[in-house]
Tab-separated table of C-alpha atoms in Angstrom:
chain	number	residue	atom	x	y	z
A	196	MET	CA	128.720	108.618	124.428
A	197	THR	CA	129.845	105.269	122.962
A	198	ALA	CA	127.140	102.626	122.504
A	199	ARG	CA	127.723	99.552	124.667
A	200	ILE	CA	126.805	96.181	123.147
A	201	GLY	CA	126.870	93.108	125.368
A	202	VAL	CA	128.106	89.729	124.135
A	203	VAL	CA	126.984	86.761	126.230
A	204	THR	CA	129.403	83.876	126.803
A	205	PHE	CA	127.899	80.516	127.741
A	206	PRO	CA	129.865	77.331	128.465
A	207	GLY	CA	130.649	76.144	124.935
A	208	SER	CA	130.428	79.527	123.187
A	209	LEU	CA	132.949	79.797	120.348
A	210	ASP	CA	132.483	83.134	118.658
A	211	ASP	CA	132.268	85.617	121.517
A	212	ARG	CA	135.699	87.158	120.835
A	213	ASP	CA	134.997	87.404	117.098
A	214	THR	CA	131.685	89.106	117.854
A	215	GLN	CA	133.344	91.550	120.234
A	216	ARG	CA	135.869	92.399	117.531
A	217	ALA	CA	133.110	93.022	114.976
A	218	ILE	CA	131.369	95.363	117.415
A	219	ARG	CA	134.616	97.232	118.007
A	220	LEU	CA	135.260	97.561	114.265
A	221	ALA	CA	131.802	99.083	113.833
A	222	GLY	CA	132.650	101.748	116.400
A	223	ALA	CA	130.785	100.525	119.486
A	224	GLU	CA	132.097	99.214	122.807
A	225	PRO	CA	131.768	95.444	123.323
A	226	VAL	CA	130.847	94.406	126.858
A	227	ALA	CA	131.505	90.813	127.928
A	228	LEU	CA	128.499	89.270	129.691
A	229	TRP	CA	128.743	85.946	131.532
A	230	HIS	CA	125.950	83.392	131.487
A	231	LYS	CA	125.630	83.613	135.280
A	232	ASP	CA	125.208	87.391	135.281
A	233	LYS	CA	121.867	88.358	136.797
A	234	ASN	CA	121.840	91.755	135.092
A	235	LEU	CA	122.940	93.138	131.741
A	236	HIS	CA	125.190	95.860	133.167
A	237	GLN	CA	123.271	98.648	131.431
A	238	VAL	CA	124.233	97.677	127.888
A	239	ASP	CA	122.348	99.212	124.970
A	240	ALA	CA	121.992	95.966	122.984
A	241	VAL	CA	122.940	92.296	123.293
A	242	VAL	CA	124.356	89.661	120.955
A	243	LEU	CA	123.971	85.952	121.657
A	244	CYS	CA	126.912	84.512	119.751
A	245	GLY	CA	127.540	81.196	118.042
A	246	GLY	CA	128.939	78.001	119.476
A	247	PHE	CA	127.590	74.954	121.281
A	248	SER	CA	126.210	76.241	124.575
A	249	TYR	CA	126.264	73.502	127.212
A	250	GLY	CA	127.410	71.078	124.521
A	251	ASP	CA	124.019	71.284	122.772
A	252	TYR	CA	122.712	68.702	125.251
A	253	LEU	CA	118.960	68.020	125.087
A	254	ARG	CA	118.586	70.434	122.137
A	255	ALA	CA	120.745	73.253	120.839
A	256	GLY	CA	120.089	76.250	123.102
A	257	ALA	CA	117.677	74.385	125.404
A	258	ILE	CA	119.829	74.650	128.543
A	259	ALA	CA	121.253	78.099	127.798
A	260	ARG	CA	117.721	79.437	127.689
A	261	PHE	CA	117.557	78.894	131.489
A	262	SER	CA	120.867	80.598	132.312
A	263	PRO	CA	120.561	83.466	134.851
A	264	VAL	CA	121.449	86.086	132.230
A	265	MET	CA	118.418	85.122	130.167
A	266	GLU	CA	115.897	86.344	132.736
A	267	PRO	CA	116.782	90.052	132.395
A	268	LEU	CA	117.468	89.590	128.680
A	269	ILE	CA	114.004	88.183	127.979
A	270	GLU	CA	112.347	90.891	130.054
A	271	GLN	CA	114.264	93.722	128.406
A	272	ALA	CA	113.943	92.291	124.898
A	273	LYS	CA	110.172	92.299	125.310
A	274	ALA	CA	110.494	95.958	126.359
A	275	GLY	CA	112.470	96.872	123.229
A	276	LEU	CA	116.143	96.048	123.919
A	277	PRO	CA	117.835	95.150	120.607
A	278	VAL	CA	118.985	91.503	120.627
A	279	LEU	CA	120.796	89.618	117.873
A	280	GLY	CA	121.098	85.826	117.969
A	281	ILE	CA	123.726	84.291	115.689
A	282	CYS	CA	123.600	80.528	115.020
A	283	ASN	CA	123.486	79.075	118.552
A	284	GLY	CA	122.131	82.463	119.628
A	285	PHE	CA	119.259	82.037	117.153
A	286	GLN	CA	118.592	78.602	118.625
A	287	ILE	CA	118.517	80.113	122.125
A	288	LEU	CA	116.078	82.826	121.019
A	289	THR	CA	113.641	80.211	119.707
A	290	GLU	CA	113.976	78.169	122.913
A	291	ALA	CA	113.261	81.346	124.903
A	292	HIS	CA	110.213	82.054	122.703
A	293	LEU	CA	111.556	85.475	121.748
A	294	LEU	CA	111.335	84.206	118.168
A	295	PRO	CA	108.864	81.613	116.841
A	296	GLY	CA	109.691	78.220	115.425
A	297	ALA	CA	112.492	75.793	116.257
A	298	MET	CA	115.859	74.606	114.984
A	299	LEU	CA	116.379	70.930	114.095
A	300	GLY	CA	119.331	68.947	112.794
A	301	ASN	CA	120.379	69.566	109.218
A	302	ASP	CA	118.378	67.415	106.829
A	303	HIS	CA	121.548	65.764	105.490
A	304	LEU	CA	122.692	64.973	109.075
A	305	HIS	CA	126.126	66.520	108.566
A	306	PHE	CA	127.889	69.552	109.977
A	307	ILE	CA	128.187	72.203	107.278
A	308	CYS	CA	130.738	74.998	106.880
A	309	ARG	CA	130.540	77.165	103.762
A	310	ASP	CA	130.311	80.668	102.386
A	311	GLN	CA	126.558	81.124	101.970
A	312	LYS	CA	124.687	83.448	99.645
A	313	LEU	CA	121.694	85.206	101.228
A	314	ARG	CA	119.043	87.687	100.207
A	315	VAL	CA	118.094	90.451	102.618
A	316	GLU	CA	114.311	90.313	102.893
A	317	ASN	CA	113.773	92.885	105.664
A	318	ALA	CA	115.993	95.948	105.969
A	319	ASP	CA	113.801	97.674	108.549
A	320	THR	CA	114.984	95.944	111.726
A	321	ALA	CA	117.383	97.312	114.317
A	322	TRP	CA	120.098	95.030	112.950
A	323	THR	CA	119.546	95.267	109.177
A	324	ALA	CA	118.944	98.962	108.413
A	325	ASP	CA	122.301	99.371	106.656
A	326	TYR	CA	121.240	96.799	104.061
A	327	SER	CA	118.722	97.241	101.265
A	328	ALA	CA	115.730	94.968	100.800
A	329	GLY	CA	116.576	92.484	98.058
A	330	GLN	CA	120.334	92.921	98.517
A	331	GLU	CA	122.362	89.746	97.992
A	332	ILE	CA	125.220	89.102	100.409
A	333	HIS	CA	127.665	86.329	101.284
A	334	ILE	CA	128.012	85.292	104.926
A	335	PRO	CA	129.888	82.264	106.342
A	336	LEU	CA	127.656	79.468	107.634
A	337	LYS	CA	128.637	76.698	110.065
A	338	ASN	CA	126.128	74.536	111.896
A	339	MET	CA	124.842	71.088	112.693
A	340	ASP	CA	121.347	72.051	113.855
A	341	GLY	CA	120.453	74.801	111.409
A	342	ARG	CA	117.161	73.607	109.935
A	343	TYR	CA	114.491	76.193	110.712
A	344	VAL	CA	111.009	74.737	111.116
A	345	ALA	CA	107.601	76.030	112.153
A	346	ASP	CA	103.981	75.117	111.533
A	347	ALA	CA	102.297	76.398	108.389
A	348	TYR	CA	100.342	79.062	110.281
A	349	THR	CA	103.533	80.535	111.760
A	350	LEU	CA	105.345	80.418	108.431
A	351	ASP	CA	102.463	82.136	106.660
A	352	ALA	CA	102.371	84.816	109.373
A	353	LEU	CA	106.116	85.437	109.087
A	354	GLU	CA	105.764	85.844	105.327
A	355	ALA	CA	102.682	88.065	105.519
A	356	GLU	CA	104.166	90.325	108.196
A	357	GLY	CA	107.551	90.678	106.475
A	358	ARG	CA	109.339	88.983	109.357
A	359	VAL	CA	111.548	86.748	107.248
A	360	ALA	CA	114.767	88.735	107.525
A	361	PHE	CA	117.077	86.592	105.369
A	362	ARG	CA	116.622	83.784	102.892
A	363	TYR	CA	119.107	81.279	101.492
A	364	LEU	CA	119.909	81.675	97.795
A	365	ASP	CA	121.264	79.181	95.214
A	366	VAL	CA	121.262	76.317	97.705
A	367	ASN	CA	119.361	75.509	100.885
A	368	PRO	CA	122.211	74.194	103.058
A	369	ASN	CA	120.228	72.576	105.856
A	370	GLY	CA	116.632	72.019	104.767
A	371	SER	CA	115.177	75.112	106.434
A	372	LEU	CA	111.541	75.544	105.496
A	373	ARG	CA	110.935	78.156	102.796
A	374	ASP	CA	114.712	78.747	102.614
A	375	ILE	CA	114.547	80.840	105.802
A	376	ALA	CA	117.974	81.860	107.108
A	377	GLY	CA	116.848	84.465	109.638
A	378	ILE	CA	113.742	86.054	111.129
A	379	THR	CA	112.710	88.992	113.275
A	380	ASN	CA	110.089	89.592	115.938
A	381	GLU	CA	107.147	91.899	115.329
A	382	ALA	CA	108.888	94.945	116.803
A	383	GLY	CA	112.071	94.429	114.780
A	384	ASN	CA	114.374	94.645	117.797
A	385	VAL	CA	115.054	90.885	118.040
A	386	VAL	CA	116.695	89.182	115.052
A	387	GLY	CA	118.048	85.659	114.695
A	388	LEU	CA	119.994	84.106	111.839
A	389	MET	CA	122.095	81.003	111.288
A	390	PRO	CA	125.002	82.446	109.228
A	391	HIS	CA	127.822	84.298	111.015
A	392	PRO	CA	128.138	87.997	110.115
A	393	GLU	CA	130.965	88.424	112.646
A	394	HIS	CA	133.136	86.307	110.332
A	395	ALA	CA	132.625	88.696	107.410
A	396	VAL	CA	133.753	92.072	108.735
A	397	GLU	CA	137.335	92.332	107.427
A	398	PRO	CA	138.587	91.719	103.870
A	399	LEU	CA	141.701	89.823	104.979
A	400	ILE	CA	139.952	87.084	106.964
A	401	GLY	CA	137.025	84.713	106.648
A	402	SER	CA	135.223	85.037	103.332
A	403	GLY	CA	137.329	88.007	102.235
A	404	ARG	CA	134.185	90.129	102.281
A	405	THR	CA	132.733	92.677	104.683
A	406	ASP	CA	129.092	91.752	104.030
A	407	GLY	CA	128.522	91.095	107.737
A	408	LEU	CA	129.649	94.482	109.037
A	409	PRO	CA	126.300	96.244	108.363
A	410	PHE	CA	124.714	94.190	111.168
A	411	PHE	CA	126.894	96.021	113.626
A	412	THR	CA	126.825	99.438	111.977
A	413	SER	CA	123.016	99.199	111.745
A	414	ILE	CA	122.567	98.778	115.478
A	415	LEU	CA	125.163	101.459	116.216
A	416	LYS	CA	123.303	104.010	114.107
A	417	LYS	CA	120.009	103.083	115.715
A	418	LEU	CA	121.427	103.523	119.202
A	419	VAL	CA	123.156	106.793	118.365
A	420	ASN	CA	120.018	108.218	116.741
A	421	ALA	CA	117.640	106.941	119.446
């Protein structure tokens, strides 16, 4: 039976179609979820894609966090449903308190769009198992509010528990504390990151690399072997 991975579209989402394509390329079935859906239609995993949900009013992700679809998503994520938040999706996950910390405006106050070098710090999550710890990859990055912040206690806990999933290499593009590009929850089923793996799944588009495809093959293998 084909794994079904939901992709939530909010008003202002930009990368839902790209994310659906990446899921399809990995061999799973993408399922379009609307922000007003009050259930997840029995999907096996969910991706919160990039964009500017609700125009990023108040704070990035602050309004989307209260969309009807988030109620079942939060409940099921706490029960083990795999959830990936990409860029705006990462912001939504912090607003929903599924991941700790917060996202602030880039320290240079400019929108940034670049091919970003990362190091995989945790290859044991539901979304990173097809990588190797310490592996260096290149993933496109595009954001205005990508600066990850948290108090020292939270940062120390993330480091000690191995919950920093990705770290920026060569350059910190937005001022994120401790060069953090992505994190995971304690169970490893919820992952958020600022760069866009869905834009690095085919050699003829985007960065010309396929470094982002393992996100989607990782979750497929986990679901198939569950």
